[in-house]
XYZ file of C-alpha atoms in Angstrom:
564
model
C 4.134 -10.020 -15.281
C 7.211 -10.187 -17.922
C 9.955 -8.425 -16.885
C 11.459 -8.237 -19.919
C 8.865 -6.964 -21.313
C 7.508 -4.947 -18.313
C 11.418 -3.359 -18.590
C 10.834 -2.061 -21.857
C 10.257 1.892 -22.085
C 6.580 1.664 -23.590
C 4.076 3.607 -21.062
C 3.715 7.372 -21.576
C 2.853 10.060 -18.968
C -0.698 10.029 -19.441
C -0.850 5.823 -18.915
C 1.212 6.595 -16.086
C -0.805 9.030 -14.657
C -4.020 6.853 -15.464
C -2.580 4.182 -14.142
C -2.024 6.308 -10.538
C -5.413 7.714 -10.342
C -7.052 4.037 -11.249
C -5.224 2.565 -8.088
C -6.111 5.506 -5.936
C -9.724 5.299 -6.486
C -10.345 1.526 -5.573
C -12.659 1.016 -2.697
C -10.976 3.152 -0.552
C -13.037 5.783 -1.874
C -16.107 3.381 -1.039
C -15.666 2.580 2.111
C -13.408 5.403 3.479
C -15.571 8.382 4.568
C -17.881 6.596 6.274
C -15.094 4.486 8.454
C -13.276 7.913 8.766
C -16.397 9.928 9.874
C -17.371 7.500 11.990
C -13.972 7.586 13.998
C -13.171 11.031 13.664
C -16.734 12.534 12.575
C -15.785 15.882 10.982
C -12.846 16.219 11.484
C -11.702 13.582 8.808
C -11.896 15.909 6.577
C -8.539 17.034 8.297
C -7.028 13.104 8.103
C -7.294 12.973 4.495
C -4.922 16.277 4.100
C -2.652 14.891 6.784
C -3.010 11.445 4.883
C -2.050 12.774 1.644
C 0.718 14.893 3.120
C 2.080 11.907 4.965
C 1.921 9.828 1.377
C 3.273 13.228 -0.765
C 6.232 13.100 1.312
C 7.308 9.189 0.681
C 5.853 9.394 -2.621
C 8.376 11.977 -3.352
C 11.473 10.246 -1.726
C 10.912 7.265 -3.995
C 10.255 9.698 -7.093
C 14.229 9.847 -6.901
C 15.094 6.567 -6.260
C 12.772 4.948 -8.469
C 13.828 7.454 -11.193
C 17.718 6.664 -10.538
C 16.640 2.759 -10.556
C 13.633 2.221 -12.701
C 13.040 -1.112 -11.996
C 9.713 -2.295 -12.184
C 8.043 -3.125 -8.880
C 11.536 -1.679 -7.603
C 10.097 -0.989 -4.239
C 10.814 -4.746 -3.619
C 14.637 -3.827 -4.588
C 15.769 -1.145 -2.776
C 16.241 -2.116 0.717
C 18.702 -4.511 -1.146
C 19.960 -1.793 -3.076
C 20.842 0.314 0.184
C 21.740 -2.088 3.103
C 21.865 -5.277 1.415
C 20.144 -8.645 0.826
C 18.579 -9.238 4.535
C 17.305 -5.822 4.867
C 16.574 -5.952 1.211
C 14.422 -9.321 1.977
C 12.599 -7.746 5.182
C 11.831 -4.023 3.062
C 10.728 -6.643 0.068
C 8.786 -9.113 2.378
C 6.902 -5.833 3.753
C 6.172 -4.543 0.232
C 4.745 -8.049 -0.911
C 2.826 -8.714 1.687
C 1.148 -4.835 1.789
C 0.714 -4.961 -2.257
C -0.230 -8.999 -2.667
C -3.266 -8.226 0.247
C -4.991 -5.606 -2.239
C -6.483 -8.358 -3.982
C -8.481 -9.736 -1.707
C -9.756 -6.181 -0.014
C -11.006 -5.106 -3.434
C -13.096 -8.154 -3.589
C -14.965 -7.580 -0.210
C -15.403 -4.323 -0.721
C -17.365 -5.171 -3.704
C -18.993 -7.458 -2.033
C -19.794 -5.369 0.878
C -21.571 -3.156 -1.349
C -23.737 -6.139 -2.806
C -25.762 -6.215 0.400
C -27.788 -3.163 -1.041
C -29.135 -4.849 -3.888
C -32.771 -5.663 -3.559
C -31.861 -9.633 -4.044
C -32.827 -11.344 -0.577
C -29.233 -13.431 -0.846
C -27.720 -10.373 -1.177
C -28.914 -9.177 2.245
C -27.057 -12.383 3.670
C -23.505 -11.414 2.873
C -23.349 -9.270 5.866
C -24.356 -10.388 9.559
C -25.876 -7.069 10.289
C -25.452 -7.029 13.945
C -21.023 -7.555 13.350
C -20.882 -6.294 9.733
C -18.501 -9.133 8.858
C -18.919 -11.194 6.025
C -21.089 -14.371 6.298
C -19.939 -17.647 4.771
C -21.846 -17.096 2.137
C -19.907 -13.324 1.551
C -16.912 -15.032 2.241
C -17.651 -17.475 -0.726
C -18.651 -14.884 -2.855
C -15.405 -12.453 -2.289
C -13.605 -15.840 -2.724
C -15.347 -16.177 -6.416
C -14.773 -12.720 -7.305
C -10.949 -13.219 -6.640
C -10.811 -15.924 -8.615
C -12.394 -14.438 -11.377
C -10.133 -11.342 -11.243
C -7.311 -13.482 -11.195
C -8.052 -15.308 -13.875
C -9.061 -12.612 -16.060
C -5.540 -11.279 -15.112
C -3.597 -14.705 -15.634
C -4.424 -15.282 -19.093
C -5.318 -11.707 -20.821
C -3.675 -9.154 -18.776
C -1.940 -6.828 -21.775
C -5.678 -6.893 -22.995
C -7.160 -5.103 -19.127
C -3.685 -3.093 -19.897
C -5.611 -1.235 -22.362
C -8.384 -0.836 -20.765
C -7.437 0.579 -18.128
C -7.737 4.106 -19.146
C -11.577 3.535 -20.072
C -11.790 1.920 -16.634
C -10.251 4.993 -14.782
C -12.607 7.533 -16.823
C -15.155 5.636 -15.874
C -13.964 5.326 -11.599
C -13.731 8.766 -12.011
C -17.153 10.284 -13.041
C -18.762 7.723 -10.755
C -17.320 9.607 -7.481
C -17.721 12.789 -8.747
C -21.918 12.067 -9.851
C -21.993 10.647 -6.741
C -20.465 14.127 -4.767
C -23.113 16.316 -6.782
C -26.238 14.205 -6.169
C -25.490 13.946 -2.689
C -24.634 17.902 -2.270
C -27.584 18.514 -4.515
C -30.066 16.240 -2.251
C -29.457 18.701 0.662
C -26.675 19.157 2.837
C -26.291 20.252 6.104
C -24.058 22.330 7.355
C -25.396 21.922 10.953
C -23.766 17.895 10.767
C -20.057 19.633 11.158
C -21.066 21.121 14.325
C -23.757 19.077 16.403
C -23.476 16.405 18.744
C -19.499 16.986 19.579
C -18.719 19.602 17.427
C -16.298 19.799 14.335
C -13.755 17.176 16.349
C -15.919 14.948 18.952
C -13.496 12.423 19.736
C -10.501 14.589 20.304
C -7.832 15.022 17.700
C -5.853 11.702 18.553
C -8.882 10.001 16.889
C -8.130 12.179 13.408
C -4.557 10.234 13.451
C -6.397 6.816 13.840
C -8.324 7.424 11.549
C -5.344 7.912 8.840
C -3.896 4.707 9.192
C -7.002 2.632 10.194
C -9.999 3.910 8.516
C -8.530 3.631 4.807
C -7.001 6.642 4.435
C -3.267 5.394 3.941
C -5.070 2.566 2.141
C -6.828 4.701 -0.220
C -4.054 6.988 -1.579
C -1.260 3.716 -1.387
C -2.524 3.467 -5.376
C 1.160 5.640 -5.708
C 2.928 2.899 -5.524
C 1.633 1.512 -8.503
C 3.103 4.843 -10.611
C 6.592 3.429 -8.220
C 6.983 -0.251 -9.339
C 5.153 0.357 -12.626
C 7.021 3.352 -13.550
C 10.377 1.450 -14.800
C 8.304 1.051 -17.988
C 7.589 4.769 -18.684
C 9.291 6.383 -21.663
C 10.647 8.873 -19.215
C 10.948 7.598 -15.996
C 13.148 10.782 -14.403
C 10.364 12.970 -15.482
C 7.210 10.870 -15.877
C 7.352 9.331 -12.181
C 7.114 12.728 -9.883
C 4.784 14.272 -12.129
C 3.016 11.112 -12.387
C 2.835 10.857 -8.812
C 2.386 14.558 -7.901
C -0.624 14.951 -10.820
C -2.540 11.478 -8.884
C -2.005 12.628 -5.148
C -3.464 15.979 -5.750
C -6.559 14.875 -7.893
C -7.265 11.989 -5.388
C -6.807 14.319 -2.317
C -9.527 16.664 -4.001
C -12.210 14.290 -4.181
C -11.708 12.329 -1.288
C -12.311 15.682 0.522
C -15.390 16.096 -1.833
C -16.541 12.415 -0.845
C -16.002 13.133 2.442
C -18.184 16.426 2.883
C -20.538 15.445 1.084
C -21.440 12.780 3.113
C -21.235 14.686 6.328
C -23.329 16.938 5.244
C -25.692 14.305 3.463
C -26.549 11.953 6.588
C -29.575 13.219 7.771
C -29.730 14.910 10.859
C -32.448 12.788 12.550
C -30.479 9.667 11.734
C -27.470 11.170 13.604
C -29.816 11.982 16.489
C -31.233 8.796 16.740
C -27.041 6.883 16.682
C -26.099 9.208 19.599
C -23.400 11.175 17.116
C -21.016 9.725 14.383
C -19.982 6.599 16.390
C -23.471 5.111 15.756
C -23.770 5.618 12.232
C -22.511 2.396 11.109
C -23.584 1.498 7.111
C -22.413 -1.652 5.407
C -22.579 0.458 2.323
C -21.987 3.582 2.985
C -22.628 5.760 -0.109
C -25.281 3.101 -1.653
C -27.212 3.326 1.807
C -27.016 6.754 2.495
C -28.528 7.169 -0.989
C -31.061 4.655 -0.052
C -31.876 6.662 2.514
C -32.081 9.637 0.256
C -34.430 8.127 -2.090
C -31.911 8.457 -5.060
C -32.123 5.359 -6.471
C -29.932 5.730 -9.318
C -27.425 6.902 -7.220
C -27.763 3.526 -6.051
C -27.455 1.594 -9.261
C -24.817 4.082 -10.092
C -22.839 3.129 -7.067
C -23.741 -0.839 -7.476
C -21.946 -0.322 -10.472
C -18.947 1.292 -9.345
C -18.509 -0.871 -6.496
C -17.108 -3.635 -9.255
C -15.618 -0.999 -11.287
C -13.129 0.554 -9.084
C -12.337 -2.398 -7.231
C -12.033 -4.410 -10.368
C -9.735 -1.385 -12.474
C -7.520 -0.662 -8.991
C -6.841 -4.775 -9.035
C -5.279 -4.493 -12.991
C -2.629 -2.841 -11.337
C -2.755 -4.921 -7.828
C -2.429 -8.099 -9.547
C 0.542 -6.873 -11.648
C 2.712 -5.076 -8.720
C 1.947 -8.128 -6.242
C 3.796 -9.969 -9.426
C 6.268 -7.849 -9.962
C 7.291 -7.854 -6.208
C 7.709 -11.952 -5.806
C 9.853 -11.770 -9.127
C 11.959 -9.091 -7.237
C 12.384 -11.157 -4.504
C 13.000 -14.116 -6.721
C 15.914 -12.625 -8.658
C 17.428 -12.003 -5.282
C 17.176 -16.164 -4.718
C 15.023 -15.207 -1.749
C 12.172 -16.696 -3.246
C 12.337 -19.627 -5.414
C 13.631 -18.847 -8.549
C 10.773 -20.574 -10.693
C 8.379 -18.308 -9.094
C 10.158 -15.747 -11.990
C 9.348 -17.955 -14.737
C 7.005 -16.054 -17.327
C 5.159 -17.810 -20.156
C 6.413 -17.612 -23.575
C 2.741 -16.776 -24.890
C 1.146 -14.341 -22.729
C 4.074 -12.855 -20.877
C 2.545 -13.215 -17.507
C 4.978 -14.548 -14.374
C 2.093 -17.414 -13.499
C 3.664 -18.893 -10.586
C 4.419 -15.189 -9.176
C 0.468 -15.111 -9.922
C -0.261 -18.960 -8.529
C 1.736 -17.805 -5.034
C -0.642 -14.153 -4.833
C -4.085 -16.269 -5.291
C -2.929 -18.481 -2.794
C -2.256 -15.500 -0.307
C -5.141 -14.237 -1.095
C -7.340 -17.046 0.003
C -5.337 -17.321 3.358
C -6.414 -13.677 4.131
C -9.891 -13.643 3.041
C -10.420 -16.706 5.125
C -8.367 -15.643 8.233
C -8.365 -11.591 9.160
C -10.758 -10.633 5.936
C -13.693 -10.546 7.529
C -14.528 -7.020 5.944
C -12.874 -4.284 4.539
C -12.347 -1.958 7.773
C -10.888 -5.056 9.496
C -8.311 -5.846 6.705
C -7.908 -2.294 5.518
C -6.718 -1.588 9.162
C -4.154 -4.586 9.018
C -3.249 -3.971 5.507
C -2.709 -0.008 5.918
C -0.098 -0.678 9.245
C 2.175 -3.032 6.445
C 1.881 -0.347 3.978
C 3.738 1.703 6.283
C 6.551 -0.567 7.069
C 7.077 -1.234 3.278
C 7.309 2.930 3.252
C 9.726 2.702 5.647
C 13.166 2.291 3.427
C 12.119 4.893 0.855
C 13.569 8.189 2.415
C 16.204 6.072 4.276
C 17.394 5.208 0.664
C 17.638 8.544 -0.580
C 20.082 9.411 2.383
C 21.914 6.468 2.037
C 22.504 6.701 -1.880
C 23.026 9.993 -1.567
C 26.113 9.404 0.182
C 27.505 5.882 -1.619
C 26.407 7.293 -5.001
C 26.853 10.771 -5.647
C 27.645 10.346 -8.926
C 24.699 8.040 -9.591
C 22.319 10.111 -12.555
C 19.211 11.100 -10.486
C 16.370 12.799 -13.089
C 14.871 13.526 -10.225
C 16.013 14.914 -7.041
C 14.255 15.711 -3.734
C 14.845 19.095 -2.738
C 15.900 19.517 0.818
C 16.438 15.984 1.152
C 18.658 16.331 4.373
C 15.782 17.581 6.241
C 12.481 15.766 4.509
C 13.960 12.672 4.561
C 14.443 12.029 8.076
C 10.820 14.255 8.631
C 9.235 11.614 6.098
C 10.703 9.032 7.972
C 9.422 10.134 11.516
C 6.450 11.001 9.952
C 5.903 7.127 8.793
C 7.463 5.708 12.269
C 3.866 7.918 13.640
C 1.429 6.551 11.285
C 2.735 3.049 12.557
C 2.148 3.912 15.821
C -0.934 5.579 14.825
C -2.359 2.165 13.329
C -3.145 1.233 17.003
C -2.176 -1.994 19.086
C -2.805 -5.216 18.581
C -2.575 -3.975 14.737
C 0.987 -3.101 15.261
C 2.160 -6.223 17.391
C 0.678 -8.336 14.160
C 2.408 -6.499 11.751
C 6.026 -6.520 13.402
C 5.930 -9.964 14.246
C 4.277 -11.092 10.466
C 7.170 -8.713 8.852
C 9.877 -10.205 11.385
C 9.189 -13.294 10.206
C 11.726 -12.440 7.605
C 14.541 -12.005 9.516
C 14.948 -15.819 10.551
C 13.674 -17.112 6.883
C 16.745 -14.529 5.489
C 19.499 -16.217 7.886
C 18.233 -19.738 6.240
C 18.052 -18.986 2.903
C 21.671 -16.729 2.954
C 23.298 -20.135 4.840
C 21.962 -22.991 2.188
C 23.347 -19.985 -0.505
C 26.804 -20.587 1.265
C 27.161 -16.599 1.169
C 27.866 -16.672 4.788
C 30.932 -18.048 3.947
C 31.489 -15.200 1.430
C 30.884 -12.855 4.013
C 33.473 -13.746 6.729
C 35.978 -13.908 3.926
C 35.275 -10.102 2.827
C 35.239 -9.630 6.869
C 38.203 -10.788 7.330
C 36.504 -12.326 10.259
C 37.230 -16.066 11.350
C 33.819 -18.377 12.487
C 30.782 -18.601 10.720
C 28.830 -16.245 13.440
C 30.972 -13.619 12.843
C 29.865 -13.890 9.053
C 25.762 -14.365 9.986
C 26.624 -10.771 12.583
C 27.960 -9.269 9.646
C 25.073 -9.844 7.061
C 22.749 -9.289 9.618
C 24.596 -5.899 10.769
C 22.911 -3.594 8.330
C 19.108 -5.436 9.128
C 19.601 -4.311 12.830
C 18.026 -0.914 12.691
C 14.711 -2.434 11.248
C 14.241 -5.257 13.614
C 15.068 -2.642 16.836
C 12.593 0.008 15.246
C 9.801 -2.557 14.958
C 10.224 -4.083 18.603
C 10.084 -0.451 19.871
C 7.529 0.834 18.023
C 5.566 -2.038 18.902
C 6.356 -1.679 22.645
C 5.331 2.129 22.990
C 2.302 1.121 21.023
C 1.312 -1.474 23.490
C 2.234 1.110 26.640
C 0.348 3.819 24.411
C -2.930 5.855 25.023
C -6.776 3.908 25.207
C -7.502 5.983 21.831
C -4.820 3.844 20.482
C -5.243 0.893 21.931
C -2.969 0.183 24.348
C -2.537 0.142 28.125
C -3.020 3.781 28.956
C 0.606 4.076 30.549
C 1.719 6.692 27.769
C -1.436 8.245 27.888
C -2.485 10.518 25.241
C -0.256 12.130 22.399
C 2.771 10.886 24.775
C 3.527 7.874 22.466
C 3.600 9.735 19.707
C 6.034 12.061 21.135
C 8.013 9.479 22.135
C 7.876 7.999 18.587
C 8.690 11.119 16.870
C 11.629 11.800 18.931
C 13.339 8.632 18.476
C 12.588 8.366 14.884
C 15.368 10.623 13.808
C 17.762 8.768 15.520
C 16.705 5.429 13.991
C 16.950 7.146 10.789
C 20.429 7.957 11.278
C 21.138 4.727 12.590
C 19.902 3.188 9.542
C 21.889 5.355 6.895
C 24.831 4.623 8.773
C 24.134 0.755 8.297
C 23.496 1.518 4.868
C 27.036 3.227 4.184
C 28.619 0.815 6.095
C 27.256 -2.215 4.039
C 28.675 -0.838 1.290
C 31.921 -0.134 2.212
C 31.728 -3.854 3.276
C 30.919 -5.161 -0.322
C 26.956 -6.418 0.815
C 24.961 -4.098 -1.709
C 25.790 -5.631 -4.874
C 24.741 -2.397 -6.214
C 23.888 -2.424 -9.851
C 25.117 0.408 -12.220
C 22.550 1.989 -13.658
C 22.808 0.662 -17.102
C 22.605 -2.442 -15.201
C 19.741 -1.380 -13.469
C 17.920 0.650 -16.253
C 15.249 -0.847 -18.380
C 16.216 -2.831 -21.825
C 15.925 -1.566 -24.942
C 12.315 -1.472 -26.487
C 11.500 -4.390 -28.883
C 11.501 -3.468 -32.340
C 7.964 -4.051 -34.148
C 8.611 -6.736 -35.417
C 10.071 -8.330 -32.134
C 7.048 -10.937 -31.801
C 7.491 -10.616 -28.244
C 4.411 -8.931 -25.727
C 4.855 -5.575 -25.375
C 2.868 -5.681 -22.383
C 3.398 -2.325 -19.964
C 1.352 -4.169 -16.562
């Protein structure tokens, strides 16, 4: 999207706030209690308040950074901001690659849901017996991409406006969908039979956060984050922004959620030996199959292209915003920045997303609980540098204006951060070796690009260090914290408990002990790096007049005023 114009102070709280609540209900809300229940049966009710606690907390760390530094798609920007270009290229490679694979997810969910319509091709999307997308589903989540994407590419201020409508409309569908369930009978015996109200032990509720779509679902914050630069009132209009779209979201996911325990009839969770067994490729369209409510059905045919479709206005726009982050920082190419003089769209930023897209959708995006499971673990690293931020700019910048400050922020922020090391480990191995070594990735690709810049040079000079290693140690000094966390994160998840996929040698909740106690000293570890890298000159910190959004166009500026 433009920059320039996405900079310009146009969005008010309500957009804002619309624009929240449209990315949280995507088809997270589609596909979520039935993956959850059928992990955790019950009990997810209880993974969707840890889930939105979990997201509350990092929401709220990057309410004050984002409102000190309202850059749009800024979560790309401040690991640079704090530690310095190669964290600031690992925290930005995370965020791209967590934000750019929402486009493809929303597109199999929706086509997912297809497989209930009466059409016999429909039924052929899904291989029942693997429910993974055929190669004819994989064509047709291809097609819908494409069409999104071009929709996006060449009329995006005009889905801007729509968006509202859009959200209105994602929102009563849920909601119908809650009361014709409830209202179809529901029983109250389903929260207690075959296992009782937590069958698979509580280590299967945290799974169930991070790889069931519950992360996933309520991840439509960030969009309030990178898009919230363009808010009249960013200091005030991000936390309330954010705060007003966790807490409706949380309430009906919890509605979504009972009502479908309750709804499932009791023979059919007889005859699948307990919640394990009730698999659906649908879930709310076939349970209301089931239910003979067939325009719950339609209803929910319906929605499966609306929320997906409304969620991806802002998907498309923050997977833009992030690659022109990282271009500005000459990480990326430059000309993938470039935005068209007409429609004010970044099209190569766009041109590099669809291309991603395809790669995922024809590698790991087989359907949405096996990408939502991949794609949730990387939201979680891109968390990662939000509360570690806050501590470090708290101490480098005191006198930086924050509209917003978190209260307590010597003790939440390195809880938040613990909390998020966790809900890695929580994501379960191999999950968490894939993500480490896909974000890792960065780390050699950052040493590259910082020696053809020549700033290595630059580096040992402000050093005062002779030999171009001690420059490369130098840059790399700040980045150290990050690439240590991952590799040990990744290796207690490996040695880890069977519910969480690894070898059983820290069995039970003893990796996540271990995780949680180590956390806080990462944490500390990594504010340290980040007050050291700007003593040593590696920030480039902008003021914040520098870093602020640019004055709004007058009308008769013939530039887009486009806000996504």
């Amino acid at each position: 999207m433009d920059m320039s114009a996405g900079e310009r102070k146009g969005l008010s709280l309500f957009a804002l706030i619309m624009i929240g609540i449209g990315s949280i209900f995507g088809s997270g809300w589609l596909f979520g209690a039935g993956a959850a229940a059928q992990v955790a049966g019950p009990a997810a009710l209880v993974a969707w308040v840890i889930g939105a606690l979990f997201i509350g907390m990092i929401a709220m760390s990057y309410a004050e950074v984002g409102s000190a530094y309202p850059i749009p798609g800024g979560m790309a920007r401040y690991g640079h901001l704090s530690h310095g270009p190669v964290l600031g290229f690992l925290t930005g490679w995370a965020v791209w690659i967590a934000t750019a694979s929402l486009i493809p997810i929303e597109s199999i969910a929706a086509t997912q849901y297809m497989t209930s319509w009466s059409f016999g091709w429909a039924k052929g999307l899904v291989d029942p017996a693997t429910h993974q997308l055929t190669l004819s589903g994989t064509a047709v989540a291809l097609v819908l991409t494409l069409a999104l994407w071009l929709t996006c590419f060449w009329s995006v201020q005009l889905l801007a406006r729509a968006n509202t409508v859009l959200t209105l409309v994602k929102f009563a569908i849920p909601v119908l969908a809650v009361l014709a369930l409830v209202g179809s009978g529901f029983h109250t015996s389903n929260f207690t039979a075959h296992g009782g109200f937590a069958p698979y032990g509580w280590p299967a509720v945290l799974t169930a956060v991070t790889t069931c779509g519950v992360v996933f679902a309520f991840n439509g914050f960030q969009a309030v984050v990178n898009l919230g630069g363009a808010a009249k009132n960013p200091g005030r209009a991000i936390p309330v922004a954010l705060v007003g779209a966790l807490a409706l979201g949380l309430v009906i996911y919890l509605a979504l959620q009972a009502a479908y325990l309750g709804a499932v009839p009791p023979e059919l969770l007889a005859r699948s030996g307990g919640w394990q067994g009730v698999s659906l490729n649908s879930p709310f369209a076939d349970l209301a199959g089931l239910l003979m409510l067939h325009w719950v059905v339609t209803m929910l045919q319906f929605g499966a292209f609306i929320s997906p479709a409304g969620s991806n206005i802002a998907n498309v726009a923050s997977a833009a915003y992030m690659v022109t982050n990282l271009a500005e920082t000459r990480f990326f190419p430059r000309k993938l920045a470039a935005v068209h003089p007409r429609y004010g769209t970044a099209r190569p930023a766009m041109w590099l997303n669809l291309g991603f897209s395809v790669v995922l959708l024809l590698t790991v995006g087989r359907s949405w609980q096996a990408l939502a499971g991949v794609v949730s673990a990387a939201m979680v690293i891109s968390y990662l540098i939000g509360p570690i931020a806050v501590g470090v700019l708290r101490r480098t910048r005191p006198e930086l204006p924050r509209p917003f400050r978190l209260p307590a922020a010597g003790v939440l922020c390195p809880v938040t951060f613990a909390f998020a090391a966790c809900a890695l480990y929580w994501s379960k191995w191999p999950e968490t070796g894939k993500i480490t070594v896909l974000t890792l990735v960065a780390a050699p690709v950052a040493a590259l690009v910082l020696w053809r810049r020549g700033e290595l040079t630059k580096g040992r000079e402000a050093s005062g260090k002779g030999g171009r290693g001690a420059s490369l140690l130098m840059q790399f000094a700040p980045a150290w914290w990050m690439i240590a966390f991952l590799v040990w994160t990744a290796a207690v998840s490996a040695l880890g408990g069977r519910e969480f996929g690894g070898r059983d040698i820290l069995p039970g909740v003893l990796g996540t002990v271990l995780i949680a106690v180590t956390a806080p000293l990462f944490y500390f570890w990594a504010v340290r790096s980040g007050v050291r890298a700007h003593e040593r000159g590696l920030t480039g910190d902008p003021s914040p007049a520098e870093a602020a959004p640019t004055p709004a166009a007058t009308p008769d500026d013939a530039r887009p005023m486009a806000s996504v």
